Every structure is written in structure tokens, then in C-alpha cells.
Amino acid sequence: MNAYYRSAEKLGVQIRYNTPVQALELRNGEFVAALAGNERIEARACVLAAGGFESNREWLREAWGENARGEWPADNFLIRGTRFNQGVLLKFMIEAGADVIGDPSQSHCVAIDARAPLYDGGICTRVDCVSLGVVVNRDAERFYDEGEDFWPKRYAIWGRLVAHQPGQIGYSIIDSKAIGHFMPPVFPGAQANTLGELACQLGLDPERFTHTVERYNQACQPGQFDHTTLDNCATQGLTPPKTHWARPVDMPPLLRLRPAPRDHLYLSGAESE
Ligand SMILES: Cc1cc2nc3c(=O)[nH]c(=O)nc-3n(C[C@H](O)[C@H](O)[C@H](O)COP(=O)(O)OP(=O)(O)OC[C@H]3O[C@@H](n4cnc5c(N)ncnc54)[C@H](O)[C@@H]3O)c2cc1C
């Protein structure tokens, strides 16, 4: 970013810091000026690069609505990026008649640690051990194939998956075999020597949790574990299945992490990480 700023300044671009644009002046659908505080900045053209509306809770609520459990999932989202993307100029342009594309509830939505701050948690809040263990919801049930594909191809769907779970919370459960295979998160996970003990720490029903993990463990077929390939370690006879990297979660200490659906949202776009 500093290199961008330096290059822009060399080209004569003036930069106003801490200067939100609240509206634009348009004439016959054409840009005339940007209005920022008391300033009116005229130009021949304007490029709007003011982000999405991921920090605007009301707009997120409107886009996500109420679910069948009477919850408003967006109330539990954390924004790992800037708090300033309120969508002020997006809304302005939509009201001025700009075309809207895409579905506003769709997003790049990452599972991050639920203990992360509301804004600006950054990359280190992402929970990256999902493909190495199992993920259960508040009812201690698994809900998706944790080993569907390589993690870099799947991490951006897990926020949305967790958003559809009760309370918008999930628990990523791994054992000591997983350590060293993923980017450790900034918050340490809870540890326990038995499944029941871990469930108690997480506030999950110990019987149901133990049953879910033991059923998963029993369904794991012998294979050659290799986290760098789509290996042949899979479950059999389990719904949902785990199709790669399925190894029993049985080697203490067991660990848990809490992903939550949180991230920037935009009307359309694609990215790779
Ligand atoms: C933690 C994290 C990690 C990410 N990692 C990757 C990655 O590895 N690869 C990848 O491709 N993408 C990644 N992304 C996504 C990527 O950063 C965004 O998609 C991208 O920055 C969006 O660019 P943008 O220019 O549209 O908006 P932004 O970069 O969000 O910029 C919008 C700017 O506009 C300002 N602004 C907002 N409203 C106003 C207003 N009214 N007036 C004036 N200024 C305003 C904001 O302060 C902000 O500076 C990541 C995002 C986060 C949060």
C-alpha cells in the first residue's frame, strides 16, 4: 500500500485521509462532484472504489433476513476487514439508478475464530484446521464434508456453512496428529484428554458429542494420509461423509477452535488467496 501511495503522490495525485465521501453530485446521470464534509470536489470523471457493505449490519440483516429458527444470522457476523465499508456510495448509486448485479447475501465468507474482534481481526483470525478434523455445530452434529477439497479451495465456503447452523457457531475438533499441518490461529484452542471432557469445556452435550465423534472415528477407513494430495483416507457409511484426510480423532490432547461466519461482503466479485 505504501508503494501505491508513493507512486500516486509522484504522479500528482492528492490524497485526503479520514475523508469519507457522503454523496455525489450527478447531472443527467453524469458525475459532477464528490461531496466530502464541507468540501465539493469537481472532476471530469469519478472512480468509486469504496468497497462493499460488509460493515453495515443493517444492510447485512436485510440481505440475510430471518431464518426458520427465528434468528437473524447477520447479527452474529464478525468483519475481519475494515469497519469503514458501510456501502454509503453503493447505496447512493443504487438509489441513483445504477444496475445491481448478483445476490447481496452471497459473499466470500470465511470461518474465523468467534473470539476475534468485531472489525479488523485480519488473516490471523481464520480457522485453518477444518480439513484435518471434524466440525460440529452447537447440537454436536457434523454438517458438511470437511475433506471435500484442498483447504485453499474451500475455506471461503465455511463461513456461510457456519452461518446456517444454530447460533451461527461451529467447533473445529482436531487431535494432536493435526498439529503442524495448518497455520495456527492467533487464539489458542481448548485442550482435553477425553471427548467428554472437551465437550464440557465447549458447553456441548457430552453424550451427543462423544457419539458423533466416535461414529466418525469408526467410519474412517484405512488409507495413506497425505495432506498435500486428495488422499484416500475417507469415511464409509457416514452422512455427511468426509471424503479425504479422514483419520480418527483419538490422540489426546484434543483441541477445539470456534469458527464463525464473518467477512467482507460485496455484490459480486471473485478472489483467490
Ligand atoms: C483479512 C483479509 C484477508 C484477505 N485476503 C485476501 C487474499 O489473500 N486475496 C484476495 O484476493 N483477497 C483477499 N481479501 C479480500 C480483498 O482484500 C478485498 O476483496 C479487496 O480489498 C476489495 O477491494 P476494494 O478496493 O473493492 O475495497 P477495499 O479494499 O475494502 O477498499 C475500500 C476503501 O474505501 C474506503 N471507503 C469506504 N467508504 C468510503 C466513503 N464513503 N468515502 C471514502 N472512502 C470510503 C474504505 O475505508 C477502504 O479504504 C482479504 C480480505 C481480508 C479482510
GROMACS .gro file of C-alpha atoms and ligand atoms in nm:
model
  326
    1MET     CA    1   0.000   0.000   0.000
    2ASN     CA    2   0.286   0.237   0.078
    3ALA     CA    3   0.428   0.176  -0.268
    4TYR     CA    4   0.088   0.260  -0.420
    5TYR     CA    5   0.063   0.579  -0.217
    6ARG     CA    6   0.417   0.686  -0.308
    7SER     CA    7   0.357   0.622  -0.679
    8ALA     CA    8   0.025   0.807  -0.671
    9GLU     CA    9   0.181   1.106  -0.495
   10LYS     CA   10   0.466   1.115  -0.751
   11LEU     CA   11   0.205   1.136  -1.026
   12GLY     CA   12   0.050   1.437  -0.855
   13VAL     CA   13  -0.246   1.258  -0.702
   14GLN     CA   14  -0.367   1.435  -0.390
   15ILE     CA   15  -0.481   1.212  -0.107
   16ARG     CA   16  -0.734   1.309   0.159
   17TYR     CA   17  -0.708   1.085   0.462
   18ASN     CA   18  -1.002   1.039   0.701
   19THR     CA   19  -1.235   1.195   0.447
   20PRO     CA   20  -1.548   0.989   0.384
   21VAL     CA   21  -1.742   1.089   0.074
   22GLN     CA   22  -2.106   1.106   0.176
   23ALA     CA   23  -2.268   1.171  -0.162
   24LEU     CA   24  -2.201   1.254  -0.525
   25GLU     CA   25  -2.343   1.533  -0.730
   26LEU     CA   26  -2.477   1.395  -1.057
   27ARG     CA   27  -2.629   1.580  -1.352
   28ASN     CA   28  -2.830   1.382  -1.609
   29GLY     CA   29  -2.666   1.065  -1.478
   30GLU     CA   30  -2.314   1.208  -1.515
   31PHE     CA   31  -2.063   1.277  -1.240
   32VAL     CA   32  -2.013   1.641  -1.142
   33ALA     CA   33  -1.859   1.644  -0.792
   34ALA     CA   34  -1.792   1.438  -0.480
   35LEU     CA   35  -1.915   1.577  -0.150
   36ALA     CA   36  -1.687   1.510   0.145
   37GLY     CA   37  -1.753   1.705   0.463
   38ASN     CA   38  -1.762   2.072   0.364
   39GLU     CA   39  -1.563   2.006   0.051
   40ARG     CA   40  -1.705   1.979  -0.302
   41ILE     CA   41  -1.452   1.811  -0.532
   42GLU     CA   42  -1.524   1.856  -0.902
   43ALA     CA   43  -1.372   1.633  -1.169
   44ARG     CA   44  -1.437   1.508  -1.522
   45ALA     CA   45  -1.481   1.153  -1.400
   46CYS     CA   46  -1.502   0.956  -1.077
   47VAL     CA   47  -1.393   0.602  -0.999
   48LEU     CA   48  -1.576   0.462  -0.697
   49ALA     CA   49  -1.356   0.218  -0.509
   50ALA     CA   50  -1.520   0.241  -0.168
   51GLY     CA   51  -1.554  -0.132  -0.106
   52GLY     CA   52  -1.868  -0.334  -0.030
   53PHE     CA   53  -2.121  -0.307   0.253
   54GLU     CA   54  -1.978  -0.576   0.477
   55SER     CA   55  -1.951  -0.342   0.778
   56ASN     CA   56  -2.311  -0.226   0.754
   57ARG     CA   57  -2.502  -0.451   0.996
   58GLU     CA   58  -2.845  -0.323   0.894
   59TRP     CA   59  -2.780  -0.395   0.527
   60LEU     CA   60  -2.640  -0.740   0.613
   61ARG     CA   61  -2.953  -0.810   0.818
   62GLU     CA   62  -3.172  -0.705   0.529
   63ALA     CA   63  -2.977  -0.924   0.286
   64TRP     CA   64  -2.971  -1.234   0.509
   65GLY     CA   65  -3.312  -1.193   0.669
   66GLU     CA   66  -3.457  -1.408   0.943
   67ASN     CA   67  -3.408  -1.786   0.933
   68ALA     CA   68  -3.657  -2.062   1.017
   69ARG     CA   69  -3.532  -2.069   1.379
   70GLY     CA   70  -3.627  -1.704   1.424
   71GLU     CA   71  -3.261  -1.597   1.422
   72TRP     CA   72  -3.110  -1.308   1.229
   73PRO     CA   73  -2.782  -1.474   1.126
   74ALA     CA   74  -2.615  -1.147   1.027
   75ASP     CA   75  -2.627  -1.035   1.391
   76ASN     CA   76  -2.351  -1.285   1.464
   77PHE     CA   77  -2.114  -1.194   1.182
   78LEU     CA   78  -1.771  -1.052   1.253
   79ILE     CA   79  -1.596  -0.840   0.989
   80ARG     CA   80  -1.230  -0.933   0.962
   81GLY     CA   81  -1.164  -0.627   0.743
   82THR     CA   82  -1.229  -0.256   0.769
   83ARG     CA   83  -1.518  -0.102   0.964
   84PHE     CA   84  -1.543   0.176   0.705
   85ASN     CA   85  -1.711  -0.020   0.425
   86GLN     CA   86  -2.064   0.089   0.509
   87GLY     CA   87  -2.178   0.084   0.147
   88VAL     CA   88  -2.271   0.454   0.157
   89LEU     CA   89  -2.172   0.514  -0.204
   90LEU     CA   90  -2.308   0.178  -0.322
   91LYS     CA   91  -2.646   0.271  -0.177
   92PHE     CA   92  -2.621   0.617  -0.327
   93MET     CA   93  -2.556   0.474  -0.672
   94ILE     CA   94  -2.829   0.211  -0.643
   95GLU     CA   95  -3.076   0.484  -0.548
   96ALA     CA   96  -2.948   0.691  -0.839
   97GLY     CA   97  -3.047   0.405  -1.070
   98ALA     CA   98  -2.722   0.208  -1.113
   99ASP     CA   99  -2.766  -0.154  -1.221
  100VAL     CA  100  -2.745  -0.405  -0.937
  101ILE     CA  101  -2.598  -0.744  -1.014
  102GLY     CA  102  -2.566  -1.058  -0.803
  103ASP     CA  103  -2.732  -1.165  -0.479
  104PRO     CA  104  -2.644  -0.940  -0.182
  105SER     CA  105  -2.646  -1.236   0.058
  106GLN     CA  106  -2.368  -1.406  -0.136
  107SER     CA  107  -2.016  -1.336  -0.025
  108HIS     CA  108  -1.670  -1.459   0.034
  109CYS     CA  109  -1.745  -1.571   0.388
  110VAL     CA  110  -1.468  -1.724   0.593
  111ALA     CA  111  -1.489  -1.920   0.917
  112ILE     CA  112  -1.292  -1.720   1.170
  113ASP     CA  113  -1.241  -1.753   1.541
  114ALA     CA  114  -1.554  -1.638   1.724
  115ARG     CA  115  -1.333  -1.467   1.982
  116ALA     CA  116  -1.198  -1.231   1.716
  117PRO     CA  117  -1.283  -0.860   1.740
  118LEU     CA  118  -1.587  -0.729   1.557
  119TYR     CA  119  -1.371  -0.547   1.298
  120ASP     CA  120  -1.018  -0.569   1.163
  121GLY     CA  121  -0.928  -0.911   1.306
  122GLY     CA  122  -0.728  -0.980   0.989
  123ILE     CA  123  -0.593  -1.300   0.839
  124CYS     CA  124  -0.468  -1.443   1.170
  125THR     CA  125  -0.826  -1.498   1.292
  126ARG     CA  126  -0.901  -1.754   1.020
  127VAL     CA  127  -0.954  -2.112   1.141
  128ASP     CA  128  -0.745  -2.335   0.915
  129CYS     CA  129  -0.763  -2.684   1.065
  130VAL     CA  130  -1.110  -2.779   0.937
  131SER     CA  131  -0.989  -3.033   0.680
  132LEU     CA  132  -0.778  -3.210   0.943
  133GLY     CA  133  -1.055  -3.298   1.186
  134VAL     CA  134  -1.430  -3.272   1.221
  135VAL     CA  135  -1.657  -2.971   1.263
  136VAL     CA  136  -1.970  -2.991   1.475
  137ASN     CA  137  -2.245  -2.740   1.541
  138ARG     CA  138  -2.399  -2.634   1.873
  139ASP     CA  139  -2.602  -2.960   1.873
  140ALA     CA  140  -2.276  -3.158   1.846
  141GLU     CA  141  -2.369  -3.272   1.492
  142ARG     CA  142  -2.145  -3.269   1.187
  143PHE     CA  143  -2.296  -3.085   0.891
  144TYR     CA  144  -2.055  -3.088   0.594
  145ASP     CA  145  -1.774  -3.285   0.434
  146GLU     CA  146  -1.465  -3.132   0.597
  147GLY     CA  147  -1.236  -3.302   0.344
  148GLU     CA  148  -1.419  -3.213   0.024
  149ASP     CA  149  -1.121  -3.045  -0.141
  150PHE     CA  150  -0.792  -2.872  -0.063
  151TRP     CA  151  -0.838  -2.611   0.209
  152PRO     CA  152  -0.740  -2.312  -0.010
  153LYS     CA  153  -1.030  -2.409  -0.238
  154ARG     CA  154  -1.280  -2.450   0.044
  155TYR     CA  155  -1.210  -2.210   0.328
  156ALA     CA  156  -1.428  -1.940   0.172
  157ILE     CA  157  -1.743  -2.156   0.194
  158TRP     CA  158  -1.714  -2.237   0.562
  159GLY     CA  159  -1.833  -1.903   0.691
  160ARG     CA  160  -2.157  -1.949   0.505
  161LEU     CA  161  -2.191  -2.310   0.622
  162VAL     CA  162  -2.150  -2.200   0.983
  163ALA     CA  163  -2.389  -1.908   0.925
  164HIS     CA  164  -2.663  -2.163   0.855
  165GLN     CA  165  -2.604  -2.351   1.181
  166PRO     CA  166  -2.795  -2.278   1.504
  167GLY     CA  167  -2.647  -1.978   1.681
  168GLN     CA  168  -2.407  -1.929   1.385
  169ILE     CA  169  -2.137  -2.116   1.567
  170GLY     CA  170  -1.925  -2.421   1.487
  171TYR     CA  171  -1.648  -2.612   1.664
  172SER     CA  172  -1.348  -2.744   1.474
  173ILE     CA  173  -1.218  -3.053   1.653
  174ILE     CA  174  -0.871  -3.193   1.593
  175ASP     CA  175  -0.632  -3.418   1.779
  176SER     CA  176  -0.258  -3.397   1.822
  177LYS     CA  177  -0.194  -3.568   1.484
  178ALA     CA  178  -0.312  -3.249   1.310
  179ILE     CA  179  -0.061  -3.019   1.480
  180GLY     CA  180   0.197  -2.883   1.239
  181HIS     CA  181  -0.021  -2.931   0.930
  182PHE     CA  182  -0.202  -2.595   0.940
  183MET     CA  183  -0.145  -2.226   1.010
  184PRO     CA  184  -0.201  -2.193   1.384
  185PRO     CA  185  -0.466  -1.938   1.477
  186VAL     CA  186  -0.398  -1.636   1.693
  187PHE     CA  187  -0.623  -1.769   1.971
  188PRO     CA  188  -0.526  -2.099   2.133
  189GLY     CA  189  -0.782  -2.381   2.117
  190ALA     CA  190  -0.915  -2.558   2.425
  191GLN     CA  191  -0.748  -2.889   2.508
  192ALA     CA  192  -0.868  -3.202   2.684
  193ASN     CA  193  -0.770  -3.566   2.720
  194THR     CA  194  -1.112  -3.715   2.650
  195LEU     CA  195  -1.402  -3.629   2.422
  196GLY     CA  196  -1.640  -3.592   2.718
  197GLU     CA  197  -1.405  -3.350   2.890
  198LEU     CA  198  -1.369  -3.146   2.572
  199ALA     CA  199  -1.748  -3.133   2.525
  200CYS     CA  200  -1.787  -2.997   2.878
  201GLN     CA  201  -1.532  -2.726   2.811
  202LEU     CA  202  -1.719  -2.626   2.494
  203GLY     CA  203  -2.061  -2.636   2.653
  204LEU     CA  204  -2.171  -2.917   2.420
  205ASP     CA  205  -2.378  -3.218   2.522
  206PRO     CA  206  -2.102  -3.469   2.618
  207GLU     CA  207  -2.302  -3.777   2.518
  208ARG     CA  208  -2.404  -3.647   2.179
  209PHE     CA  209  -2.060  -3.508   2.109
  210THR     CA  210  -1.889  -3.834   2.204
  211HIS     CA  211  -2.139  -4.029   1.993
  212THR     CA  212  -2.080  -3.802   1.688
  213VAL     CA  213  -1.701  -3.824   1.708
  214GLU     CA  214  -1.698  -4.199   1.783
  215ARG     CA  215  -1.930  -4.269   1.488
  216TYR     CA  216  -1.698  -4.067   1.269
  217ASN     CA  217  -1.392  -4.247   1.408
  218GLN     CA  218  -1.548  -4.586   1.337
  219ALA     CA  219  -1.637  -4.480   0.980
  220CYS     CA  220  -1.275  -4.384   0.896
  221GLN     CA  221  -1.128  -4.638   0.652
  222PRO     CA  222  -0.759  -4.725   0.650
  223GLY     CA  223  -0.567  -4.521   0.392
  224GLN     CA  224  -0.245  -4.335   0.321
  225PHE     CA  225  -0.278  -3.992   0.483
  226ASP     CA  226  -0.127  -3.717   0.271
  227HIS     CA  227  -0.246  -3.362   0.326
  228THR     CA  228  -0.073  -3.245   0.007
  229THR     CA  229  -0.289  -3.463  -0.220
  230LEU     CA  230  -0.657  -3.560  -0.235
  231ASP     CA  231  -0.567  -3.875  -0.044
  232ASN     CA  232  -0.762  -4.198   0.003
  233CYS     CA  233  -0.845  -4.150   0.373
  234ALA     CA  234  -1.225  -4.138   0.364
  235THR     CA  235  -1.522  -4.242   0.574
  236GLN     CA  236  -1.766  -4.513   0.475
  237GLY     CA  237  -2.135  -4.522   0.559
  238LEU     CA  238  -2.139  -4.180   0.725
  239THR     CA  239  -2.359  -3.880   0.646
  240PRO     CA  240  -2.220  -3.631   0.568
  241PRO     CA  241  -1.911  -3.821   0.455
  242LYS     CA  242  -1.557  -3.699   0.496
  243THR     CA  243  -1.401  -3.775   0.159
  244HIS     CA  244  -1.030  -3.701   0.222
  245TRP     CA  245  -0.792  -3.678   0.516
  246ALA     CA  246  -1.033  -3.870   0.738
  247ARG     CA  247  -0.839  -4.000   1.036
  248PRO     CA  248  -0.988  -4.089   1.373
  249VAL     CA  249  -0.984  -3.803   1.623
  250ASP     CA  250  -0.847  -4.004   1.910
  251MET     CA  251  -0.500  -3.890   2.005
  252PRO     CA  252  -0.500  -3.655   2.304
  253PRO     CA  253  -0.471  -3.375   2.366
  254LEU     CA  254  -0.785  -3.299   2.166
  255LEU     CA  255  -0.828  -2.941   2.062
  256ARG     CA  256  -1.114  -2.720   1.966
  257LEU     CA  257  -1.143  -2.395   1.779
  258ARG     CA  258  -1.455  -2.190   1.719
  259PRO     CA  259  -1.515  -2.074   1.367
  260ALA     CA  260  -1.780  -1.816   1.296
  261PRO     CA  261  -1.904  -1.680   0.968
  262ARG     CA  262  -1.754  -1.343   0.923
  263ASP     CA  263  -1.607  -1.147   0.642
  264HIS     CA  264  -1.639  -0.880   0.389
  265LEU     CA  265  -1.934  -0.898   0.157
  266TYR     CA  266  -1.976  -0.750  -0.182
  267LEU     CA  267  -2.239  -0.758  -0.450
  268SER     CA  268  -2.023  -0.951  -0.691
  269GLY     CA  269  -1.663  -1.047  -0.725
  270ALA     CA  270  -1.412  -1.326  -0.712
  271GLU     CA  271  -1.080  -1.366  -0.547
  272SER     CA  272  -0.812  -1.619  -0.483
  273GLU     CA  273  -0.591  -1.648  -0.181
  274LIG     C1  274  -0.818  -1.031   0.631
  274LIG     C2  275  -0.844  -1.031   0.482
  274LIG     C3  276  -0.766  -1.110   0.400
  274LIG     C4  277  -0.788  -1.110   0.263
  274LIG     N1  278  -0.706  -1.187   0.184
  274LIG     C5  279  -0.722  -1.182   0.051
  274LIG     C6  280  -0.634  -1.254  -0.038
  274LIG     O1  281  -0.541  -1.319   0.008
  274LIG     N2  282  -0.655  -1.248  -0.172
  274LIG     C7  283  -0.755  -1.173  -0.225
  274LIG     O2  284  -0.770  -1.169  -0.347
  274LIG     N3  285  -0.838  -1.104  -0.145
  274LIG     C8  286  -0.824  -1.106  -0.010
  274LIG     N4  287  -0.910  -1.034   0.070
  274LIG     C9  288  -1.017  -0.958   0.006
  274LIG    C10  289  -0.966  -0.826  -0.054
  274LIG     O3  290  -0.890  -0.757   0.042
  274LIG    C11  291  -1.087  -0.742  -0.097
  274LIG     O4  292  -1.166  -0.816  -0.187
  274LIG    C12  293  -1.039  -0.615  -0.165
  274LIG     O5  294  -0.959  -0.540  -0.078
  274LIG    C13  295  -1.157  -0.530  -0.210
  274LIG     O6  296  -1.105  -0.417  -0.272
  274LIG     P1  297  -1.189  -0.284  -0.289
  274LIG     O7  298  -1.096  -0.184  -0.350
  274LIG     O8  299  -1.318  -0.315  -0.359
  274LIG     O9  300  -1.230  -0.238  -0.143
  274LIG     P2  301  -1.142  -0.212  -0.012
  274LIG    O10  302  -1.002  -0.266  -0.025
  274LIG    O11  303  -1.225  -0.257   0.103
  274LIG    O12  304  -1.127  -0.053  -0.012
  274LIG    C14  305  -1.236   0.033   0.009
  274LIG    C15  306  -1.181   0.162   0.069
  274LIG    O13  307  -1.281   0.262   0.062
  274LIG    C16  308  -1.287   0.332   0.183
  274LIG     N5  309  -1.423   0.386   0.195
  274LIG    C17  310  -1.538   0.322   0.229
  274LIG     N6  311  -1.643   0.406   0.224
  274LIG    C18  312  -1.593   0.527   0.187
  274LIG    C19  313  -1.652   0.655   0.165
  274LIG     N7  314  -1.783   0.677   0.178
  274LIG     N8  315  -1.571   0.757   0.128
  274LIG    C20  316  -1.437   0.739   0.113
  274LIG     N9  317  -1.375   0.618   0.133
  274LIG    C21  318  -1.454   0.516   0.168
  274LIG    C22  319  -1.252   0.229   0.288
  274LIG    O14  320  -1.203   0.293   0.405
  274LIG    C23  321  -1.143   0.149   0.215
  274LIG    O15  322  -1.016   0.209   0.233
  274LIG    C24  323  -0.891  -1.032   0.208
  274LIG    C25  324  -0.970  -0.952   0.289
  274LIG    C26  325  -0.946  -0.951   0.426
  274LIG    C27  326  -1.033  -0.861   0.513
   0.00000   0.00000   0.00000
